[in-house]
Tab-separated table of C-alpha atoms in Angstrom:
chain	number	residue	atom	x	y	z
M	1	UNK	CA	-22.879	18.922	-17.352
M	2	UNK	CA	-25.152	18.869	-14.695
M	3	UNK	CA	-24.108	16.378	-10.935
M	4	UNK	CA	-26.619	14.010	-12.056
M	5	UNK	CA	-24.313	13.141	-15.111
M	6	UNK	CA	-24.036	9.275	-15.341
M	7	UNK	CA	-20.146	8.446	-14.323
M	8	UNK	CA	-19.856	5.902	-16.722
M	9	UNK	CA	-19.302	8.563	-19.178
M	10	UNK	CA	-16.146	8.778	-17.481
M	11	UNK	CA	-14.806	5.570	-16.349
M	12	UNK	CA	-11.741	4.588	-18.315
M	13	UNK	CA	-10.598	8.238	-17.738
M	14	UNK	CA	-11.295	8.004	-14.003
M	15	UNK	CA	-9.729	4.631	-13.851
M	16	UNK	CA	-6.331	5.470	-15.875
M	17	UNK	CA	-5.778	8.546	-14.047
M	18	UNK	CA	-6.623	7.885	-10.277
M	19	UNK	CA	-4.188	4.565	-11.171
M	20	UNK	CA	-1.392	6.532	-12.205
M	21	UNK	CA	-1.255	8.868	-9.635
M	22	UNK	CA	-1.307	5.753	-6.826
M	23	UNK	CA	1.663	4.929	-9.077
M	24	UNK	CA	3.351	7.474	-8.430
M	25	UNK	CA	2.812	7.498	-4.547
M	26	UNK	CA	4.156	4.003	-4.722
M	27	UNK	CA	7.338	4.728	-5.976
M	28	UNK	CA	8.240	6.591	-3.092
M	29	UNK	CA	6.413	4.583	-0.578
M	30	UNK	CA	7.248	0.953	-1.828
M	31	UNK	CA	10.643	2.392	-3.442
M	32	UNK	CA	12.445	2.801	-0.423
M	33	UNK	CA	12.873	-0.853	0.391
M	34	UNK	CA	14.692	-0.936	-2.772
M	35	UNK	CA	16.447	1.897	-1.883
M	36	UNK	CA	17.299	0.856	1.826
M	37	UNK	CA	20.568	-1.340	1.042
M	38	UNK	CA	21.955	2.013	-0.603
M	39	UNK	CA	20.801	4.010	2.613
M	40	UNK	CA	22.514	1.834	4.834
M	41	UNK	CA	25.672	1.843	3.123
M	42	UNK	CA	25.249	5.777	2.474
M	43	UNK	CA	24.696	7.030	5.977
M	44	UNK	CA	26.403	3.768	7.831
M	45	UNK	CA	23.028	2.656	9.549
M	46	UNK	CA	22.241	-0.270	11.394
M	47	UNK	CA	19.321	-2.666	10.604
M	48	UNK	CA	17.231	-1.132	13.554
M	49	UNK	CA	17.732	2.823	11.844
M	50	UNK	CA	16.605	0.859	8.216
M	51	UNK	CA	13.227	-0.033	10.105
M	52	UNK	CA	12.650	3.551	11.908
M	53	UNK	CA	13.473	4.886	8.169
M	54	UNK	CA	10.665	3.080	6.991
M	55	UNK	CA	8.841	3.783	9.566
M	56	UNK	CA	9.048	7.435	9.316
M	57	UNK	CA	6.671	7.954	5.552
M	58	UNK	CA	4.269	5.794	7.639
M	59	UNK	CA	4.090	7.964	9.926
M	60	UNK	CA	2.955	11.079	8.289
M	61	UNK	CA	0.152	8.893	6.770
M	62	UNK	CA	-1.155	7.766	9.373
M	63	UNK	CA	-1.926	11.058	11.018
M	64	UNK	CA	-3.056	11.865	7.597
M	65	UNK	CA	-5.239	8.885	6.576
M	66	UNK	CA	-8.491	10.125	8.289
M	67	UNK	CA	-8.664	13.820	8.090
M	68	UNK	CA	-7.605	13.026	4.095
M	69	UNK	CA	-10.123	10.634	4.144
M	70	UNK	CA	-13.017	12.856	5.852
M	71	UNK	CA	-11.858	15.394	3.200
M	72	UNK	CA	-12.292	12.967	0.160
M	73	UNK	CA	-16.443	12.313	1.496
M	74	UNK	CA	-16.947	16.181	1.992
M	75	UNK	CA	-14.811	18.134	-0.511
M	76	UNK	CA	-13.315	17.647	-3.831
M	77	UNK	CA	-11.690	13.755	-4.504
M	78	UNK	CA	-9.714	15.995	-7.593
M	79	UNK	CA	-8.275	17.942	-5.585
M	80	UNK	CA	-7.229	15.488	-2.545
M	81	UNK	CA	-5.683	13.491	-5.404
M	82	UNK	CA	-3.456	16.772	-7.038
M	83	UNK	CA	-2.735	17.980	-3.626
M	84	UNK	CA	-1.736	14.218	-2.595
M	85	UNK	CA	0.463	13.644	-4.972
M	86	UNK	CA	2.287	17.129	-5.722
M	87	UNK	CA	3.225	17.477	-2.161
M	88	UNK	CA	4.210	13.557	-1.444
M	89	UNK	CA	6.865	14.225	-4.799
M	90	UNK	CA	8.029	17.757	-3.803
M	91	UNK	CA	8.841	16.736	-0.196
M	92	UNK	CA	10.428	13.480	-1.110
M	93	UNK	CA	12.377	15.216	-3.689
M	94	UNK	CA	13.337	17.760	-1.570
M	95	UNK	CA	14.433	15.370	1.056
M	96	UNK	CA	17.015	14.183	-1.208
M	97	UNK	CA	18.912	16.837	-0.035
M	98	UNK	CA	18.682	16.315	3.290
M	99	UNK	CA	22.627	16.941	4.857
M	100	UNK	CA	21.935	13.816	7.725
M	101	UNK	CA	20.116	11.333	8.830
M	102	UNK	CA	17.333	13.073	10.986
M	103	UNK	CA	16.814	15.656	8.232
M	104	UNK	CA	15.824	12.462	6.237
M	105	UNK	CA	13.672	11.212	8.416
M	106	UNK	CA	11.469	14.115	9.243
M	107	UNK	CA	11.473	14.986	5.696
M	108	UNK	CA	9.965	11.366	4.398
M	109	UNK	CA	7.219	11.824	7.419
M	110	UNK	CA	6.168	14.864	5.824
M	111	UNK	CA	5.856	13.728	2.386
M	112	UNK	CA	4.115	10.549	3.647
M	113	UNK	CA	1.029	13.137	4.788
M	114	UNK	CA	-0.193	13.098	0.936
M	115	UNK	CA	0.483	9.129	0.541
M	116	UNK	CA	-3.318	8.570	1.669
M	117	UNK	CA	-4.914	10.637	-0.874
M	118	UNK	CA	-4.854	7.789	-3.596
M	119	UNK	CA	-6.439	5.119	-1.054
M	120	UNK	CA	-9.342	7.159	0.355
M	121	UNK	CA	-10.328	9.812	-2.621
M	122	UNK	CA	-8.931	7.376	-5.694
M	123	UNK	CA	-10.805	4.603	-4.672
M	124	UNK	CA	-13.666	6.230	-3.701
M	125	UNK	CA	-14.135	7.885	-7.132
M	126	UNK	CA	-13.700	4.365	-8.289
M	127	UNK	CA	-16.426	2.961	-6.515
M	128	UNK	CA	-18.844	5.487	-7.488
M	129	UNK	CA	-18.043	5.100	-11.051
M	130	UNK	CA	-17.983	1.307	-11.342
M	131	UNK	CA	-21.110	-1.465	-10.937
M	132	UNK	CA	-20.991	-3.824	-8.093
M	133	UNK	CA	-20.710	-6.147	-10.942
M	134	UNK	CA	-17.311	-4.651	-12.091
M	135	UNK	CA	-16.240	-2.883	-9.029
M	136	UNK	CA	-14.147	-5.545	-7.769
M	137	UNK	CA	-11.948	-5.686	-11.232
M	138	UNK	CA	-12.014	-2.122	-11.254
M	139	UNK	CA	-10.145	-1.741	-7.632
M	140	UNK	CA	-8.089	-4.274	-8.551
M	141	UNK	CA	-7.246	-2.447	-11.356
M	142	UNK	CA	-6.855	1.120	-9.440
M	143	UNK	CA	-4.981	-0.649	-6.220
M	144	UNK	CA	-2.423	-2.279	-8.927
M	145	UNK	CA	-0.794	0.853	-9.030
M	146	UNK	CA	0.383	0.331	-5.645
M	147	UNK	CA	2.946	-2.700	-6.857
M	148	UNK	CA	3.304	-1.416	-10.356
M	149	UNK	CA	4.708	2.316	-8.622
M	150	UNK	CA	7.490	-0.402	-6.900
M	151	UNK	CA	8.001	-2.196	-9.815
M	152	UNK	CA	8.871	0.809	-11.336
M	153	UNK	CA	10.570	1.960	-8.807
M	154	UNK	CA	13.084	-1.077	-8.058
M	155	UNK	CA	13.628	-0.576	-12.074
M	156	UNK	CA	14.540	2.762	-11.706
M	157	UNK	CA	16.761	3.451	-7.956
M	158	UNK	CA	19.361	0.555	-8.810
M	159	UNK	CA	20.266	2.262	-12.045
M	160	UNK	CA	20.060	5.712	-10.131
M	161	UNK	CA	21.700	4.741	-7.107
M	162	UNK	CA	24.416	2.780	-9.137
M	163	UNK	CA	25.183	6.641	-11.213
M	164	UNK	CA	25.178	8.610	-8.323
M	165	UNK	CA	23.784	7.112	-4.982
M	166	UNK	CA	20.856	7.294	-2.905
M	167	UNK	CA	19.760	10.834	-3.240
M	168	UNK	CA	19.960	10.478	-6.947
M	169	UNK	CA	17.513	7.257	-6.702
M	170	UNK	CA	15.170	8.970	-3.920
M	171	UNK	CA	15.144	12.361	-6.009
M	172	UNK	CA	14.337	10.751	-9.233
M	173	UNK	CA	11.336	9.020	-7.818
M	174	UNK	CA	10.203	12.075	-5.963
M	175	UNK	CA	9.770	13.929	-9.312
M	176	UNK	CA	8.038	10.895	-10.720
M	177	UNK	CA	5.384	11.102	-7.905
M	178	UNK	CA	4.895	14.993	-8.217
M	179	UNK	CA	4.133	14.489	-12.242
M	180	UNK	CA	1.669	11.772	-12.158
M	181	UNK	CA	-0.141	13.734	-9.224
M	182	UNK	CA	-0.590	16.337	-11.478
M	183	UNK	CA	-1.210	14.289	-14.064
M	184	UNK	CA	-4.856	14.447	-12.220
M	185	UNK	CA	-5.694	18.264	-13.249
M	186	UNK	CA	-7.295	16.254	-15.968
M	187	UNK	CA	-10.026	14.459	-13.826
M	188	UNK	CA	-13.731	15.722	-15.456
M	189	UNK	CA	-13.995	18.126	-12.905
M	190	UNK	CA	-17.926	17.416	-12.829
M	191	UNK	CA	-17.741	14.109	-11.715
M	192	UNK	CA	-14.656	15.106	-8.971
M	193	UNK	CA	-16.991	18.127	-7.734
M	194	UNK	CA	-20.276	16.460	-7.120
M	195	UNK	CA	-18.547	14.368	-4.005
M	196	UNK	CA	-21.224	12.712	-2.408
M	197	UNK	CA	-20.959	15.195	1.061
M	198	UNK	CA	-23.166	13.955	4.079
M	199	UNK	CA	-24.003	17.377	5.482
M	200	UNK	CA	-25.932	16.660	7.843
M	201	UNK	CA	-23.093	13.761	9.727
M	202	UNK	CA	-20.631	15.421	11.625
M	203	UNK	CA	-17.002	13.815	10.754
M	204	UNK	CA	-17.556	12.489	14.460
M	205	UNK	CA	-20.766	11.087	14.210
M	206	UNK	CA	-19.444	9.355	10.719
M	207	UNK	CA	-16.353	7.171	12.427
M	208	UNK	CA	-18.487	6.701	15.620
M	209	UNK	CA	-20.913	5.039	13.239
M	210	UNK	CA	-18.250	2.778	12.040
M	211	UNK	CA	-16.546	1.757	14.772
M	212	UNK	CA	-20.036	0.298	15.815
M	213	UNK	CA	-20.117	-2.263	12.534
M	214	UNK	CA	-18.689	-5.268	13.512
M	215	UNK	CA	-18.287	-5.566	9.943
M	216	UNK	CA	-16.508	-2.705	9.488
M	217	UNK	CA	-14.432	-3.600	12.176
M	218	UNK	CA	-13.367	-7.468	11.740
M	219	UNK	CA	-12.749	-6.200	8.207
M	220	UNK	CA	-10.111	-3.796	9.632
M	221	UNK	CA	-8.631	-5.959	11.796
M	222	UNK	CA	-8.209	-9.008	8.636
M	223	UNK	CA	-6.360	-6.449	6.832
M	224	UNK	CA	-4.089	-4.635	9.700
M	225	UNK	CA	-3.003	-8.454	9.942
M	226	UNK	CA	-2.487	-8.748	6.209
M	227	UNK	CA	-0.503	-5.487	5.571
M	228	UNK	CA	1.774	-6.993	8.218
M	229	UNK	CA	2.924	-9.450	6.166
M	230	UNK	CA	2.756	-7.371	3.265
M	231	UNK	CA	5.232	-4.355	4.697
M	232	UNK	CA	7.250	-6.832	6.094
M	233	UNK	CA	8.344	-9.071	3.213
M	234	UNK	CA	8.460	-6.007	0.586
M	235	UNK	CA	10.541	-3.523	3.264
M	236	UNK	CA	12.897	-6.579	4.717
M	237	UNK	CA	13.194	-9.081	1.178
M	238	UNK	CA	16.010	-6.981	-0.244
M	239	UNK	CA	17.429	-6.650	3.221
M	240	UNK	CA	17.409	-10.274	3.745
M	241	UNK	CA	19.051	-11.121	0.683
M	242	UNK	CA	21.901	-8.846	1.233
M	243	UNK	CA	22.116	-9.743	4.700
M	244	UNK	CA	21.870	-13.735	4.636
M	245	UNK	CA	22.330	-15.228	1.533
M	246	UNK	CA	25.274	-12.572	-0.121
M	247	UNK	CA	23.712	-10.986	-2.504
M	248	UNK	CA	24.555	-7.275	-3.692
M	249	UNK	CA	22.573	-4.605	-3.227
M	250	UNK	CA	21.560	-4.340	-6.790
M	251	UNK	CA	20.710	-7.374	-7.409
M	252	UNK	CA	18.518	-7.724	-4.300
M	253	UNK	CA	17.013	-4.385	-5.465
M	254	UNK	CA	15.707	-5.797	-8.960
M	255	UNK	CA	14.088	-8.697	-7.556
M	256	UNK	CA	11.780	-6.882	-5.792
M	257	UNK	CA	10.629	-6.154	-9.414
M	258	UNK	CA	9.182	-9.582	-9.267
M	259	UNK	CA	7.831	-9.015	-6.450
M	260	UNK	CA	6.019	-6.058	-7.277
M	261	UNK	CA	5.069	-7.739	-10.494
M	262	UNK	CA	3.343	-10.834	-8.788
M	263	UNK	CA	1.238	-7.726	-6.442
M	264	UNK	CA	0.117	-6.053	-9.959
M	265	UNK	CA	-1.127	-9.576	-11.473
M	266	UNK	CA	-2.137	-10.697	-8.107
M	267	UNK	CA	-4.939	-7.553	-7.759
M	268	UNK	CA	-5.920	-8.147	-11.445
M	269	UNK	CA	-6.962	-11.696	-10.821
M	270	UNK	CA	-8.265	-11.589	-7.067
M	271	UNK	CA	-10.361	-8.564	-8.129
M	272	UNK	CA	-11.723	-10.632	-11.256
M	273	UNK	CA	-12.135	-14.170	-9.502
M	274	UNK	CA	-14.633	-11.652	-6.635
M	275	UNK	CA	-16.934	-10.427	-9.632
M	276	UNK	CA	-17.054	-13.277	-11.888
M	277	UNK	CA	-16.559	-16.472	-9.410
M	278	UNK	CA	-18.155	-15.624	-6.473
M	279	UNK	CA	-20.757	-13.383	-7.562
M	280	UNK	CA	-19.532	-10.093	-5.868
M	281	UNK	CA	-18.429	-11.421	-2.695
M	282	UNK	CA	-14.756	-10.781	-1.605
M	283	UNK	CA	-14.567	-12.460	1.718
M	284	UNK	CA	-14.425	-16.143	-0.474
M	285	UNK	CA	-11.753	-15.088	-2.394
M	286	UNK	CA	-9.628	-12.874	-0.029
M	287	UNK	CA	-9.746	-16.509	2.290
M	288	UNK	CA	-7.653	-18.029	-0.543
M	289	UNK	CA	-5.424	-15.148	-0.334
M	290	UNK	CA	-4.871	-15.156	3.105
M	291	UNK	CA	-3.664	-18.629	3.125
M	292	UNK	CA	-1.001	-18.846	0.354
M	293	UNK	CA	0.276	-15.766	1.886
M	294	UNK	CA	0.952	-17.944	4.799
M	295	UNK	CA	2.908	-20.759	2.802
M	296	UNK	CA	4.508	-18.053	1.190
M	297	UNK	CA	6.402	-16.347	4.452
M	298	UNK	CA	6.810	-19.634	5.976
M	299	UNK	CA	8.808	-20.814	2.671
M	300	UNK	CA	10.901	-17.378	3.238
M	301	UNK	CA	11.516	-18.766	6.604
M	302	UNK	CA	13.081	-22.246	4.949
M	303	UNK	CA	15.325	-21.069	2.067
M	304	UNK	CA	18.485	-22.405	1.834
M	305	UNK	CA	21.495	-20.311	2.693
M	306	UNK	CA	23.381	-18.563	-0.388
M	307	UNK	CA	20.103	-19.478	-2.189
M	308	UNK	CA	20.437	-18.443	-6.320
M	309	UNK	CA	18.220	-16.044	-8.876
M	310	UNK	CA	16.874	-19.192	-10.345
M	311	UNK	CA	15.184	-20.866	-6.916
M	312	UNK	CA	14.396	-17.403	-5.842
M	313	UNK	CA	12.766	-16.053	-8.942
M	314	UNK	CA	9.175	-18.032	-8.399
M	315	UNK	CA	9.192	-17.777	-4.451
M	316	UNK	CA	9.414	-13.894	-4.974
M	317	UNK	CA	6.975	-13.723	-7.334
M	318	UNK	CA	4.303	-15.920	-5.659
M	319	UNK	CA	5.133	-13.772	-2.497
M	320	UNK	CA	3.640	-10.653	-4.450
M	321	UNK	CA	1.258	-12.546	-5.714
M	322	UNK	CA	-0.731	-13.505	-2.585
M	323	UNK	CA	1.414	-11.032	-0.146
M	324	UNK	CA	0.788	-8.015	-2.132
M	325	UNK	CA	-2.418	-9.198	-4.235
M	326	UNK	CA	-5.167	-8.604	-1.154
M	327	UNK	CA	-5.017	-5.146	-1.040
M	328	UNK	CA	-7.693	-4.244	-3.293
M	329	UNK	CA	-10.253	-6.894	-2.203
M	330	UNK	CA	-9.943	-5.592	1.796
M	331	UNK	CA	-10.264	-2.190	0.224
M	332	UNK	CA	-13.252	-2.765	-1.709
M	333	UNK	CA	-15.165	-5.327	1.505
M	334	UNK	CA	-14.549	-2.389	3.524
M	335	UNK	CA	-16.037	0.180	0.885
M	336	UNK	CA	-18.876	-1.734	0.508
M	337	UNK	CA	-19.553	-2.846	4.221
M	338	UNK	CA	-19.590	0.938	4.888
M	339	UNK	CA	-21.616	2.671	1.791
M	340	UNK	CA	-20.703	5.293	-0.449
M	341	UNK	CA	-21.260	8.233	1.058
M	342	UNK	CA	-18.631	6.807	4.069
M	343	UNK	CA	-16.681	4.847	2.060
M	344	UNK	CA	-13.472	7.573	1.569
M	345	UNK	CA	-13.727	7.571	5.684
M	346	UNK	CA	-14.052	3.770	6.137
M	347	UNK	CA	-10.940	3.507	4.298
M	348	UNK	CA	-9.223	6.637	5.878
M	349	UNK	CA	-10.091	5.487	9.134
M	350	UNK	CA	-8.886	1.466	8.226
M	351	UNK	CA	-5.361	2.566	6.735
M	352	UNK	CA	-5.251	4.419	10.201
M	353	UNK	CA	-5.185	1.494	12.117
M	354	UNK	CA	-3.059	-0.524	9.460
M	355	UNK	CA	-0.386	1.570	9.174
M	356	UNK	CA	0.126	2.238	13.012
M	357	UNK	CA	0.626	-1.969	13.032
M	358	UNK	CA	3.323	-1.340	10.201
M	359	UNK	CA	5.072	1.428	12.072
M	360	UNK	CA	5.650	-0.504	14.915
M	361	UNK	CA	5.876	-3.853	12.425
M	362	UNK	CA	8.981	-2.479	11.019
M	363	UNK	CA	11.321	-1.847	13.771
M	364	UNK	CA	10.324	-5.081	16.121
M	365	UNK	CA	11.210	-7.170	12.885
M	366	UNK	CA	14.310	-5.252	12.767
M	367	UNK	CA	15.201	-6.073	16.643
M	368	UNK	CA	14.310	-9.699	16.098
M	369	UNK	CA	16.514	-10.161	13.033
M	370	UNK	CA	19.417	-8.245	15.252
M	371	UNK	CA	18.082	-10.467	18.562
M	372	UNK	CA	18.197	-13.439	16.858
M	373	UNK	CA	20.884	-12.820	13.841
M	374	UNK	CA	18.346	-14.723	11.598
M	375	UNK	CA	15.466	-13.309	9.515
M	376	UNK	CA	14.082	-17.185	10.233
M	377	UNK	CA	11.975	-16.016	13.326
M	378	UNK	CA	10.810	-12.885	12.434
M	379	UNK	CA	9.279	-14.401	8.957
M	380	UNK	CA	7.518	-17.128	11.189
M	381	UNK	CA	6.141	-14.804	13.400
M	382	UNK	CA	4.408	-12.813	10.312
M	383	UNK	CA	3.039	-16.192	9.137
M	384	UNK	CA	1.493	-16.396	12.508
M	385	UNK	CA	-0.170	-12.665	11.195
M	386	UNK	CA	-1.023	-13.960	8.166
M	387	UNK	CA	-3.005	-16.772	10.254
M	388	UNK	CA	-4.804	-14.823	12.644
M	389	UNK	CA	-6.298	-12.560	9.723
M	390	UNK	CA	-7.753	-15.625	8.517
M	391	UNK	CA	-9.977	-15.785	12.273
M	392	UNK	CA	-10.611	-12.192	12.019
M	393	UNK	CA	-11.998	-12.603	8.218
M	394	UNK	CA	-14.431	-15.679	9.240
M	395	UNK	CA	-16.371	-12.853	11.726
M	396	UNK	CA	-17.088	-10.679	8.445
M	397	UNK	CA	-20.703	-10.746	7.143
M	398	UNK	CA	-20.919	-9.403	3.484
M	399	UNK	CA	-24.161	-7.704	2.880
C-alpha cells in the first residue's frame, strides 16, 4: 500500500487499538488512587507522602510529554505507542518490588515517561483518520480509555490488594499495561509509517509557533484548570472517604468504579453533542462541562458526615461525568486550533503544562486537608479552578 492510502480503510482498527493501549496506561496512572488507601496502610505514610506518591508518575510524564510528542509528528506514532506502553507496564511492574518507599517512588517516575505516548501519538493517529464531522466522537471514543483503564483498575487492585496487598494490586496492573501496549504491533504499519513529518520546522521553531496562538494558548490554560479538578477528585475521593466519612479501604476503592464509569460515558456523549449539536465546535459544549464540574466539587465540599453508598452512588458518578468527561473535547480544540502536522506537539506541549499544575495540585491539597483537618476547603478551592477555566475558555476562538 502506497502513503497516499485513504485511512479510512483503517479506522475501526486504529480506533480499537490506540483505545486499548490508553487503557492500559490508565490502569496504572488512574489505578493508584485506588490503590493509595492500601499504600498508606502498607508503608505507614502520611496524607502529604500519598500526594508526593502521586505526584511522582506525573513527573516522569511531564518531562516526557513533549519530546514524546515531537517524536509522534516526526517518527513512527506505532512505535511511540508499543514503546509507550511496554515500558510504562514493565517499570510499574517492576516497581512492585520495590523494598521501600523511595525505591517506589523513583520507580513510578520512570514508568510515567511512556504514560504520554497514548495522548500525543494515539490521538494524533485518530485525528488523521477521522472527519471533522466524526472526529469529535471518535476522541471521545479514544480518550474513554483513560476512565475505562481506572474503572478497570479500581475492579481489579481491591480484589488484588485484598489476596495479597499492594504490590500484588500494582503488579497486576503493570502487566495489564505492558500487554495492551503491545497489543499495538498490530497497527497497519502503512498508515503508522507515513507520519505526517514537517521537515523543514525545527522542533523549536514548531512550539515557538504555538506558544504565539492565543488560541493555542487560552486552550491550554482552560484545560490545566480542568485537569485540576479532575486529578484532584479521582486521586483524593477514595482518600476522603476513608478519611472523613469511615469507610474501608475497599469499599472506597470500588466506588471510584463509578467514577470512572461516569468519565467513559461522559467522553462518549460530550464528544457526540460537539459533532452533531453544535456543528463541530467544542468550545459550546466543553462550557457546559466546565460548569457542572463546578456544582459537582462544590457538592463534595457539602456531604454529610458518615454519608452512605446510596447518597454517594449518583454524586460519584456525575463527578466523572463532567469531572472526567472534558478530556477529549480540550484534546481535540487543541488538535484542531494547531493543525495536523503539529497536532502530536500541541498536545505534548499542553499535557506539559497540565501535568506540572497536577504535580504541585496533589501535594498542596494534601497540606490543606492536613492544615485544615477537612477535605471541605481544599474541594472549594478546586471549584474556584473549575471557575476560572470557564474565563480562560471564553478567550478561545475556534476556527
Amino acid at each position: 500500500m502506497t502513503s497516499s492510502a485513504d485511512p479510512s480503510q483503517h479506522r475501526s482498527l486504529i480506533l480499537t487499538l490506540t483505545t486499548l493501549q490508553q487503557v492500559g496506561l490508565t490502569m496504572v496512572r488512574f489505578g493508584l488512587p485506588a490503590l493509595a488507601p492500601f499504600v498508606r496502610e502498607g508503608l505507614r505514610l502520611s496524607v502529604v507522602q500519598v500526594g508526593v506518591l502521586l505526584t511522582a508518575l506525573d513527573l516522569g510524564s511531564f518531562v516526557a510529554f513533549t519530546p514524546v510528542g515531537l517524536l509522534a509528528d516526526r517518527w513512527s506514532e506505532r512505535r511511540v505507542l508499543i514503546a509507550g506502553g511496554l515500558l510504562m507496564g514493565l517499570v510499574t511492574a517492576a516497581s512492585a518490588l520495590a523494598p521501600t518507599y523511595l525505591f517506589l517512588l523513583a520507580g513510578l517516575a520512570l514508568a510515567g515517561v511512556g504514560f504520554p505516548s497514548g495522548h500525543t501519538a494515539g490521538s494524533k493517529m485518530v485525528m488523521r483518520a477521522f472527519p471533522p464531522t466524526s472526529r469529535g466522537a471518535a476522541i471521545g471514543i479514544r480518550q474513554a480509555g483513560l476512565p475505562l483503564g481506572g474503572m478497570l483498575a479500581a475492579l481489579l487492585i481491591p480484589f488484588l490488594a485484598g489476596v495479597g496487598g499492594w504490590r500484588w494490586g500494582l503488579g497486576g496492573i503493570g502487566v495489564a499495561c505492558a500487554l495492551f501496549g503491545l497489543s499495538c504491533v498490530a497497527l497497519p504499519r502503512e498508515q503508522a509509517d507515513q507520519a505526517s513529518v514537517v521537515a523543514a520546522t525545527s522542533g523549536r521553531s514548531r512550539i515557538s509557533g504555538l506558544l504565539a496562538d492565543r488560541g493555542f494558548v487560552f486552550a491550554t490554560l482552560t484545560a490545566t484548570m480542568l485537569v485540576i479538578g479532575q486529578f484532584m477528585m479521582q486521586g483524593y475521593l477514595a482518600l476522603f472517604l476513608v478519611d472523613q466519612h469511615g469507610w474501608s479501604p475497599a469499599a472506597a476503592g470500588r466506588l471510584l468504579v463509578l467514577v470512572h464509569l461516569g468519565g467513559v460515558i461522559g467522553r462518549l456523549v460530550w464528544g457526540t453533542a460537539s459533532d452533531r449539536v453544535t456543528g463541530g465546535r467544542r468550545r459550546p459544549v466543553l462550557a457546559w462541562v466546565v460548569g457542572g464540574g463546578a456544582l459537582l466539587l462544590l457538592t463534595l465540599s457539602g456531604l454529610p458526615a458518615g454519608i452512605g453508598a446510596a447518597p454517594a452512588t449518583p454524586v460519584a458518578f456525575l463527578a466523572g461525568f463532567f469531572l472526567a468527561g472534558w478530556n477529549g473535547l480540550a484534546i481535540t480544540l487543541i488538535a484542531e486550533l494547531a493543525g495536523t502536522g503539529r497536532a502530536a506537539t500541541a498536545i505534548g506541549v499542553s499535557l506539559t503544562v497540565m501535568f506540572l499544575a497536577t504535580m504541585a495540585g496533589y501535594p498542596v491539597f494534601g497540606w490543606l486537608v492536613q492544615a485544615s483537618r477537612s477535605y471541605a476547603l481544599p474541594w472549594v478551592l478546586t471549584a474556584v479552578c473549575q471557575t476560572t477555566a470557564l474565563l480562560f475558555l471564553m478567550r478561545v476562538r475556534e476556527r
